[in-house]
Structures are given as structure tokens and as C-alpha cells.
Amino acid sequence: GEDVEQSLFLSVREGDSSVINCTYTDSSSTYLYWYKQEPGAGLQLLTYIFSNMDMKQDQRLTVLLNKKDKHLSLRIADTQTGDSAIYFCAESMDQGGKLIFGQGTELSVKP
Amino acid sequence: ETGVTQTPRHLVMGMTNKKSLKCEQHLGHNAMYWYKQSAKKPLELMFVYNFKEQTENNSVPSRFSPECPNSSHLFLHLHTLQPEDSALYLCASSQEAAGGAGTDTQYFGPGTRLTVL
């Protein structure tokens, strides 16, 4: 079945790197996404990676995809207090627009 | 600003009320979605509209009734809700649903926080 797993919490110090991990079960995923949700807000698309790529970098964000292990990670360099939020990974299998979301990882950045 | 707006942002209603949630997208997309986000649970897809046709109803109770009059607008009509329906309701849009090549990348609105008393 389709399942996306994330750890629930991560706490880092300001200026450190954060790494948020995600595992998924369906090897037919075509795109994998990272969304950010700040308190009281909707989901903001951060970045996405096509399943035939291993890595994608966008400013402070680096996405790594290990398709063999079905593991996706989001690295945030030089983490700031404004990065405190819940981060969701999601997979798309081009099936009627369905995205399967993980439970979200709450990132807490301490000054 | 993602180009997807939702109104109202907050709604409190009794179980016998009828209300509607509205979503509007300014991105020129053809697919729109309703999700329910409850505390401690993953996002639940409720409905998908692609080119104004409903293509997905994820076993949603009939007290939730969607309407998509055109590709830019999506409504969720609510009646006789239960307290467990209290949640954040999120609308999203994408270029298409299942068009492939990333055309189903979804952009979300800010949500409507619904409380059912």
C-alpha cells in the first residue's frame, strides 16, 4: 500500500544544518515534494524532485533521493528561526492528482 | 501568496447550520482539490476536480458537498456537521490532475479553520 513516514519532531540550533527524513513505500512514485506549513497557514511548496534524479539544490535547500531505499531527505543549511514550521513530504504517482502525505515533521529552531 | 485564496479563514458553526467554504485560484489551473487536516493526522484528500469534472471522492460523508462552477472556483457546502468535522480545510490547485510531467504539482491556499459546536 501507499505509505509515507516521517519522524514527528526535530530540534536544532540557529545556524546549524537541519536534515528532515522521509521514507515511502511505493516505488512507482514519479515526483516527491517538500511542503512547509507555518502556524495557522496553508502548505507552501518548497521544492520537488523527479524520481529519476538523485539530488536537487535550491539555495539553502538540498533534496536527496535514494530510490533504492525509498528514502527522501531535505537539508536546510544555516537554519534560521524563521524556518521553524512543520515540514511535509509527499509522493505523487500520477494517479488522478493524488498526493500521499507524511504526518509532518515539526522543526524547532532554538536561538 | 500562492495564488490560491480561501474564505472565510475561520468559521464556527452549530451542527444544524448550513455554510459554504470558498476557494479561488488565480493561477490558470484546471484542477482543484479539497483536503481535511486534523490534529495529529496526515492530510486527507476529500475531492478532486479536473476540468470542472469531479474525478475523486475519497469516501467523504454526504454532509460535505463540493461544487466547481468553473476552473477557478471551488466550493465546499456544509450541512448537519458533527464536532469531529472540526479541522483545517485546505484547498489546492494544479495545472491538471494526473497530466504527468509535474502538472499535478499542487499549490495550497491558507485554509479555513472550521469549528463545529
PDB file of C-alpha atoms in Angstrom:
ATOM      1  CA  GLY A   1       0.000   0.000   0.000  1.00  0.00           C
ATOM      2  CA  GLU A   2       0.914   3.639  -0.139  1.00  0.00           C
ATOM      3  CA  ASP A   3       2.562   4.993   2.979  1.00  0.00           C
ATOM      4  CA  VAL A   4       4.836   7.917   3.752  1.00  0.00           C
ATOM      5  CA  GLU A   5       6.643   8.079   7.081  1.00  0.00           C
ATOM      6  CA  GLN A   6       8.401  10.942   8.808  1.00  0.00           C
ATOM      7  CA  SER A   7       9.728  11.475  12.296  1.00  0.00           C
ATOM      8  CA  LEU A   8       7.489  13.863  14.211  1.00  0.00           C
ATOM      9  CA  PHE A   9       9.974  16.291  15.765  1.00  0.00           C
ATOM     10  CA  LEU A  10      13.392  17.799  15.116  1.00  0.00           C
ATOM     11  CA  SER A  11      15.139  20.453  17.183  1.00  0.00           C
ATOM     12  CA  VAL A  12      18.252  22.318  16.035  1.00  0.00           C
ATOM     13  CA  ARG A  13      20.240  25.402  16.976  1.00  0.00           C
ATOM     14  CA  GLU A  14      20.163  28.509  14.808  1.00  0.00           C
ATOM     15  CA  GLY A  15      22.961  28.364  12.233  1.00  0.00           C
ATOM     16  CA  ASP A  16      23.168  24.567  12.226  1.00  0.00           C
ATOM     17  CA  SER A  17      22.015  22.375   9.358  1.00  0.00           C
ATOM     18  CA  SER A  18      18.688  20.546   9.645  1.00  0.00           C
ATOM     19  CA  VAL A  19      18.028  17.247   7.973  1.00  0.00           C
ATOM     20  CA  ILE A  20      14.435  16.050   7.731  1.00  0.00           C
ATOM     21  CA  ASN A  21      13.933  12.483   6.594  1.00  0.00           C
ATOM     22  CA  CYS A  22      11.093  10.711   4.864  1.00  0.00           C
ATOM     23  CA  THR A  23      10.527   7.144   3.706  1.00  0.00           C
ATOM     24  CA  TYR A  24       7.916   5.987   1.255  1.00  0.00           C
ATOM     25  CA  THR A  25       6.746   2.597   0.151  1.00  0.00           C
ATOM     26  CA  ASP A  26       5.556   2.935  -3.425  1.00  0.00           C
ATOM     27  CA  SER A  27       8.376   2.577  -5.942  1.00  0.00           C
ATOM     28  CA  SER A  28       6.164   3.903  -8.751  1.00  0.00           C
ATOM     29  CA  SER A  29       6.313   7.446  -7.346  1.00  0.00           C
ATOM     30  CA  THR A  30       7.043   9.962 -10.073  1.00  0.00           C
ATOM     31  CA  TYR A  31       7.520  13.177  -8.120  1.00  0.00           C
ATOM     32  CA  LEU A  32       8.355  13.741  -4.468  1.00  0.00           C
ATOM     33  CA  TYR A  33       7.600  17.018  -2.746  1.00  0.00           C
ATOM     34  CA  TRP A  34       8.504  19.007   0.316  1.00  0.00           C
ATOM     35  CA  TYR A  35       5.947  21.427   1.745  1.00  0.00           C
ATOM     36  CA  LYS A  36       6.291  23.821   4.688  1.00  0.00           C
ATOM     37  CA  GLN A  37       3.406  24.776   6.970  1.00  0.00           C
ATOM     38  CA  GLU A  38       3.742  27.676   9.390  1.00  0.00           C
ATOM     39  CA  PRO A  39       1.273  28.025  12.278  1.00  0.00           C
ATOM     40  CA  GLY A  40      -2.196  29.000  11.103  1.00  0.00           C
ATOM     41  CA  ALA A  41      -1.214  28.837   7.434  1.00  0.00           C
ATOM     42  CA  GLY A  42      -1.656  26.546   4.478  1.00  0.00           C
ATOM     43  CA  LEU A  43       1.044  24.423   2.872  1.00  0.00           C
ATOM     44  CA  GLN A  44       3.786  26.233   0.996  1.00  0.00           C
ATOM     45  CA  LEU A  45       5.531  24.275  -1.759  1.00  0.00           C
ATOM     46  CA  LEU A  46       9.266  24.375  -1.043  1.00  0.00           C
ATOM     47  CA  THR A  47      10.722  22.133  -3.689  1.00  0.00           C
ATOM     48  CA  TYR A  48      10.189  18.898  -5.557  1.00  0.00           C
ATOM     49  CA  ILE A  49      12.300  16.261  -7.220  1.00  0.00           C
ATOM     50  CA  PHE A  50      11.582  13.967 -10.128  1.00  0.00           C
ATOM     51  CA  SER A  51      12.119  10.315  -9.352  1.00  0.00           C
ATOM     52  CA  ASN A  52      14.958   9.897 -11.856  1.00  0.00           C
ATOM     53  CA  MET A  53      17.079  12.480 -10.017  1.00  0.00           C
ATOM     54  CA  ASP A  54      19.340  11.866  -7.021  1.00  0.00           C
ATOM     55  CA  MET A  55      19.765  15.401  -5.810  1.00  0.00           C
ATOM     56  CA  LYS A  56      18.352  18.859  -6.224  1.00  0.00           C
ATOM     57  CA  GLN A  57      19.723  22.047  -4.704  1.00  0.00           C
ATOM     58  CA  ASP A  58      17.855  25.321  -4.357  1.00  0.00           C
ATOM     59  CA  GLN A  59      19.672  27.996  -2.309  1.00  0.00           C
ATOM     60  CA  ARG A  60      19.714  26.724   1.295  1.00  0.00           C
ATOM     61  CA  LEU A  61      17.683  23.623   0.464  1.00  0.00           C
ATOM     62  CA  THR A  62      19.140  20.323  -0.712  1.00  0.00           C
ATOM     63  CA  VAL A  63      16.920  17.355  -1.532  1.00  0.00           C
ATOM     64  CA  LEU A  64      18.458  13.897  -1.682  1.00  0.00           C
ATOM     65  CA  LEU A  65      16.613  10.920  -3.111  1.00  0.00           C
ATOM     66  CA  ASN A  66      17.706   7.337  -2.601  1.00  0.00           C
ATOM     67  CA  LYS A  67      15.317   5.431  -4.797  1.00  0.00           C
ATOM     68  CA  LYS A  68      16.710   2.025  -3.879  1.00  0.00           C
ATOM     69  CA  ASP A  69      15.980   2.606  -0.179  1.00  0.00           C
ATOM     70  CA  LYS A  70      12.867   4.750  -0.899  1.00  0.00           C
ATOM     71  CA  HIS A  71      14.345   7.494   1.246  1.00  0.00           C
ATOM     72  CA  LEU A  72      13.980  11.220   0.743  1.00  0.00           C
ATOM     73  CA  SER A  73      15.653  13.935   2.776  1.00  0.00           C
ATOM     74  CA  LEU A  74      15.529  17.706   2.994  1.00  0.00           C
ATOM     75  CA  ARG A  75      18.614  19.510   4.242  1.00  0.00           C
ATOM     76  CA  ILE A  76      18.291  23.140   5.303  1.00  0.00           C
ATOM     77  CA  ALA A  77      21.644  24.877   5.580  1.00  0.00           C
ATOM     78  CA  ASP A  78      22.212  27.681   8.115  1.00  0.00           C
ATOM     79  CA  THR A  79      18.814  27.102   9.735  1.00  0.00           C
ATOM     80  CA  GLN A  80      17.084  30.263  10.941  1.00  0.00           C
ATOM     81  CA  THR A  81      14.314  30.788  13.495  1.00  0.00           C
ATOM     82  CA  GLY A  82      12.012  31.608  10.576  1.00  0.00           C
ATOM     83  CA  ASP A  83      12.456  28.034   9.381  1.00  0.00           C
ATOM     84  CA  SER A  84      10.509  26.784  12.417  1.00  0.00           C
ATOM     85  CA  ALA A  85       7.452  25.064  10.944  1.00  0.00           C
ATOM     86  CA  ILE A  86       6.027  21.667  10.078  1.00  0.00           C
ATOM     87  CA  TYR A  87       7.575  20.059   7.002  1.00  0.00           C
ATOM     88  CA  PHE A  88       5.602  17.551   4.959  1.00  0.00           C
ATOM     89  CA  CYS A  89       6.941  15.196   2.350  1.00  0.00           C
ATOM     90  CA  ALA A  90       4.529  13.874  -0.254  1.00  0.00           C
ATOM     91  CA  GLU A  91       4.670  11.494  -3.173  1.00  0.00           C
ATOM     92  CA  SER A  92       2.780  11.637  -6.439  1.00  0.00           C
ATOM     93  CA  MET A  93       2.106   8.673  -8.622  1.00  0.00           C
ATOM     94  CA  ASP A  94       0.311  10.482 -11.423  1.00  0.00           C
ATOM     95  CA  GLN A  95      -2.939   8.864 -10.317  1.00  0.00           C
ATOM     96  CA  GLY A  96      -5.670  11.429 -10.626  1.00  0.00           C
ATOM     97  CA  GLY A  97      -3.671  14.105  -8.882  1.00  0.00           C
ATOM     98  CA  LYS A  98      -3.365  12.126  -5.663  1.00  0.00           C
ATOM     99  CA  LEU A  99      -0.583  13.130  -3.324  1.00  0.00           C
ATOM    100  CA  ILE A 100       0.216  10.888  -0.379  1.00  0.00           C
ATOM    101  CA  PHE A 101       1.453  12.969   2.552  1.00  0.00           C
ATOM    102  CA  GLY A 102       3.529  12.049   5.554  1.00  0.00           C
ATOM    103  CA  GLN A 103       2.437  13.117   9.034  1.00  0.00           C
ATOM    104  CA  GLY A 104       4.796  16.075   9.029  1.00  0.00           C
ATOM    105  CA  THR A 105       7.987  16.839  10.964  1.00  0.00           C
ATOM    106  CA  GLU A 106       7.849  19.749  13.380  1.00  0.00           C
ATOM    107  CA  LEU A 107      11.131  21.641  13.154  1.00  0.00           C
ATOM    108  CA  SER A 108      12.014  23.783  16.154  1.00  0.00           C
ATOM    109  CA  VAL A 109      14.940  26.191  15.776  1.00  0.00           C
ATOM    110  CA  LYS A 110      16.441  27.462  19.005  1.00  0.00           C
ATOM    111  CA  PRO A 111      18.373  30.764  19.067  1.00  0.00           C
TER     112      PRO A 111
ATOM    113  CA  GLU B   1       0.913  34.403  -1.573  1.00  0.00           C
ATOM    114  CA  THR B   2       0.427  31.214  -3.543  1.00  0.00           C
ATOM    115  CA  GLY B   3      -2.312  32.454  -5.872  1.00  0.00           C
ATOM    116  CA  VAL B   4      -4.939  30.378  -4.054  1.00  0.00           C
ATOM    117  CA  THR B   5      -7.314  32.195  -1.707  1.00  0.00           C
ATOM    118  CA  GLN B   6      -9.839  30.762   0.710  1.00  0.00           C
ATOM    119  CA  THR B   7     -12.728  32.384   2.550  1.00  0.00           C
ATOM    120  CA  PRO B   8     -13.616  32.547   5.308  1.00  0.00           C
ATOM    121  CA  ARG B   9     -10.375  31.971   7.192  1.00  0.00           C
ATOM    122  CA  HIS B  10     -12.252  30.979  10.348  1.00  0.00           C
ATOM    123  CA  LEU B  11     -15.769  29.582  10.741  1.00  0.00           C
ATOM    124  CA  VAL B  12     -17.706  28.500  13.800  1.00  0.00           C
ATOM    125  CA  MET B  13     -20.982  26.728  13.184  1.00  0.00           C
ATOM    126  CA  GLY B  14     -23.574  24.708  15.017  1.00  0.00           C
ATOM    127  CA  MET B  15     -24.465  21.196  13.964  1.00  0.00           C
ATOM    128  CA  THR B  16     -27.726  22.309  12.354  1.00  0.00           C
ATOM    129  CA  ASN B  17     -26.248  25.179  10.322  1.00  0.00           C
ATOM    130  CA  LYS B  18     -25.556  25.271   6.610  1.00  0.00           C
ATOM    131  CA  LYS B  19     -22.451  27.096   5.450  1.00  0.00           C
ATOM    132  CA  SER B  20     -20.104  27.125   2.484  1.00  0.00           C
ATOM    133  CA  LEU B  21     -16.341  27.374   2.097  1.00  0.00           C
ATOM    134  CA  LYS B  22     -14.974  29.137  -0.951  1.00  0.00           C
ATOM    135  CA  CYS B  23     -11.707  28.693  -2.812  1.00  0.00           C
ATOM    136  CA  GLU B  24     -10.440  30.718  -5.737  1.00  0.00           C
ATOM    137  CA  GLN B  25      -7.242  30.257  -7.721  1.00  0.00           C
ATOM    138  CA  HIS B  26      -5.581  32.867  -9.901  1.00  0.00           C
ATOM    139  CA  LEU B  27      -3.016  30.554 -11.466  1.00  0.00           C
ATOM    140  CA  GLY B  28      -4.858  29.475 -14.599  1.00  0.00           C
ATOM    141  CA  HIS B  29      -5.011  25.908 -13.318  1.00  0.00           C
ATOM    142  CA  ASN B  30      -7.543  23.277 -14.324  1.00  0.00           C
ATOM    143  CA  ALA B  31      -7.562  21.007 -11.289  1.00  0.00           C
ATOM    144  CA  MET B  32      -8.723  21.845  -7.764  1.00  0.00           C
ATOM    145  CA  TYR B  33      -8.704  19.843  -4.554  1.00  0.00           C
ATOM    146  CA  TRP B  34     -10.223  19.821  -1.066  1.00  0.00           C
ATOM    147  CA  TYR B  35      -8.229  18.387   1.849  1.00  0.00           C
ATOM    148  CA  LYS B  36      -9.035  17.974   5.521  1.00  0.00           C
ATOM    149  CA  GLN B  37      -6.254  18.469   8.065  1.00  0.00           C
ATOM    150  CA  SER B  38      -6.997  17.253  11.575  1.00  0.00           C
ATOM    151  CA  ALA B  39      -4.601  17.425  14.501  1.00  0.00           C
ATOM    152  CA  LYS B  40      -2.114  14.554  14.649  1.00  0.00           C
ATOM    153  CA  LYS B  41      -3.318  13.022  11.362  1.00  0.00           C
ATOM    154  CA  PRO B  42      -1.943  13.144   7.811  1.00  0.00           C
ATOM    155  CA  LEU B  43      -3.718  15.315   5.287  1.00  0.00           C
ATOM    156  CA  GLU B  44      -6.808  13.597   3.940  1.00  0.00           C
ATOM    157  CA  LEU B  45      -7.745  14.155   0.319  1.00  0.00           C
ATOM    158  CA  MET B  46     -11.506  14.712   0.056  1.00  0.00           C
ATOM    159  CA  PHE B  47     -12.351  15.698  -3.514  1.00  0.00           C
ATOM    160  CA  VAL B  48     -10.597  16.301  -6.835  1.00  0.00           C
ATOM    161  CA  TYR B  49     -11.964  18.267  -9.778  1.00  0.00           C
ATOM    162  CA  ASN B  50     -10.191  18.163 -13.120  1.00  0.00           C
ATOM    163  CA  PHE B  51     -11.515  20.492 -15.850  1.00  0.00           C
ATOM    164  CA  LYS B  52     -14.649  21.027 -13.699  1.00  0.00           C
ATOM    165  CA  GLU B  53     -15.405  17.291 -13.512  1.00  0.00           C
ATOM    166  CA  GLN B  54     -15.228  15.513 -10.178  1.00  0.00           C
ATOM    167  CA  THR B  55     -12.664  12.746 -10.527  1.00  0.00           C
ATOM    168  CA  GLU B  56     -12.203  11.713  -6.912  1.00  0.00           C
ATOM    169  CA  ASN B  57     -14.486  11.388  -3.928  1.00  0.00           C
ATOM    170  CA  ASN B  58     -12.480   9.806  -1.159  1.00  0.00           C
ATOM    171  CA  SER B  59     -15.410   8.223   0.711  1.00  0.00           C
ATOM    172  CA  VAL B  60     -16.465  11.583   2.079  1.00  0.00           C
ATOM    173  CA  PRO B  61     -19.773  11.714   4.018  1.00  0.00           C
ATOM    174  CA  SER B  62     -22.646  13.349   2.146  1.00  0.00           C
ATOM    175  CA  ARG B  63     -22.824  16.189   4.669  1.00  0.00           C
ATOM    176  CA  PHE B  64     -19.897  17.613   2.640  1.00  0.00           C
ATOM    177  CA  SER B  65     -20.958  18.626  -0.863  1.00  0.00           C
ATOM    178  CA  PRO B  66     -18.447  20.092  -3.324  1.00  0.00           C
ATOM    179  CA  GLU B  67     -19.240  22.365  -6.238  1.00  0.00           C
ATOM    180  CA  CYS B  68     -16.938  23.510  -9.043  1.00  0.00           C
ATOM    181  CA  PRO B  69     -18.744  26.008 -11.292  1.00  0.00           C
ATOM    182  CA  ASN B  70     -15.602  26.812 -13.276  1.00  0.00           C
ATOM    183  CA  SER B  71     -11.889  26.032 -13.194  1.00  0.00           C
ATOM    184  CA  SER B  72     -11.113  28.990 -10.952  1.00  0.00           C
ATOM    185  CA  HIS B  73     -13.649  28.424  -8.184  1.00  0.00           C
ATOM    186  CA  LEU B  74     -14.351  25.575  -5.813  1.00  0.00           C
ATOM    187  CA  PHE B  75     -16.895  25.448  -3.021  1.00  0.00           C
ATOM    188  CA  LEU B  76     -17.490  23.066  -0.158  1.00  0.00           C
ATOM    189  CA  HIS B  77     -21.070  23.147   1.099  1.00  0.00           C
ATOM    190  CA  LEU B  78     -21.509  22.009   4.685  1.00  0.00           C
ATOM    191  CA  HIS B  79     -24.667  20.869   6.444  1.00  0.00           C
ATOM    192  CA  THR B  80     -25.517  18.912   9.565  1.00  0.00           C
ATOM    193  CA  LEU B  81     -21.858  18.609  10.552  1.00  0.00           C
ATOM    194  CA  GLN B  82     -20.522  16.796  13.586  1.00  0.00           C
ATOM    195  CA  PRO B  83     -17.986  18.058  16.134  1.00  0.00           C
ATOM    196  CA  GLU B  84     -15.411  15.614  14.721  1.00  0.00           C
ATOM    197  CA  ASP B  85     -15.584  17.533  11.447  1.00  0.00           C
ATOM    198  CA  SER B  86     -13.755  20.404  13.152  1.00  0.00           C
ATOM    199  CA  ALA B  87     -10.463  20.764  11.271  1.00  0.00           C
ATOM    200  CA  LEU B  88      -8.467  22.926   8.882  1.00  0.00           C
ATOM    201  CA  TYR B  89      -9.899  22.614   5.371  1.00  0.00           C
ATOM    202  CA  LEU B  90      -7.330  23.241   2.684  1.00  0.00           C
ATOM    203  CA  CYS B  91      -7.909  23.940  -0.968  1.00  0.00           C
ATOM    204  CA  ALA B  92      -5.233  23.342  -3.593  1.00  0.00           C
ATOM    205  CA  SER B  93      -4.911  23.691  -7.343  1.00  0.00           C
ATOM    206  CA  SER B  94      -2.657  22.268 -10.024  1.00  0.00           C
ATOM    207  CA  GLN B  95      -2.247  22.651 -13.742  1.00  0.00           C
ATOM    208  CA  GLU B  96      -4.009  19.337 -14.246  1.00  0.00           C
ATOM    209  CA  ALA B  97      -4.739  16.215 -12.240  1.00  0.00           C
ATOM    210  CA  ALA B  98      -2.727  13.248 -13.499  1.00  0.00           C
ATOM    211  CA  GLY B  99      -1.407  15.087 -16.509  1.00  0.00           C
ATOM    212  CA  GLY B 100       2.044  13.788 -15.761  1.00  0.00           C
ATOM    213  CA  ALA B 101       5.368  15.651 -16.051  1.00  0.00           C
ATOM    214  CA  GLY B 102       4.738  17.513 -12.830  1.00  0.00           C
ATOM    215  CA  THR B 103       1.498  19.133 -13.976  1.00  0.00           C
ATOM    216  CA  ASP B 104      -0.143  17.886 -10.813  1.00  0.00           C
ATOM    217  CA  THR B 105       2.208  19.883  -8.583  1.00  0.00           C
ATOM    218  CA  GLN B 106      -0.244  21.351  -6.088  1.00  0.00           C
ATOM    219  CA  TYR B 107      -0.373  24.865  -4.660  1.00  0.00           C
ATOM    220  CA  PHE B 108      -2.312  25.361  -1.456  1.00  0.00           C
ATOM    221  CA  GLY B 109      -4.465  28.102  -0.038  1.00  0.00           C
ATOM    222  CA  PRO B 110      -4.208  29.270   3.594  1.00  0.00           C
ATOM    223  CA  GLY B 111      -7.112  27.102   4.732  1.00  0.00           C
ATOM    224  CA  THR B 112     -10.363  27.632   6.604  1.00  0.00           C
ATOM    225  CA  ARG B 113     -10.284  26.740  10.305  1.00  0.00           C
ATOM    226  CA  LEU B 114     -13.691  25.166  10.974  1.00  0.00           C
ATOM    227  CA  THR B 115     -15.093  24.610  14.445  1.00  0.00           C
ATOM    228  CA  VAL B 116     -18.350  22.693  14.827  1.00  0.00           C
ATOM    229  CA  LEU B 117     -20.091  23.171  18.157  1.00  0.00           C
TER     230      LEU B 117
END
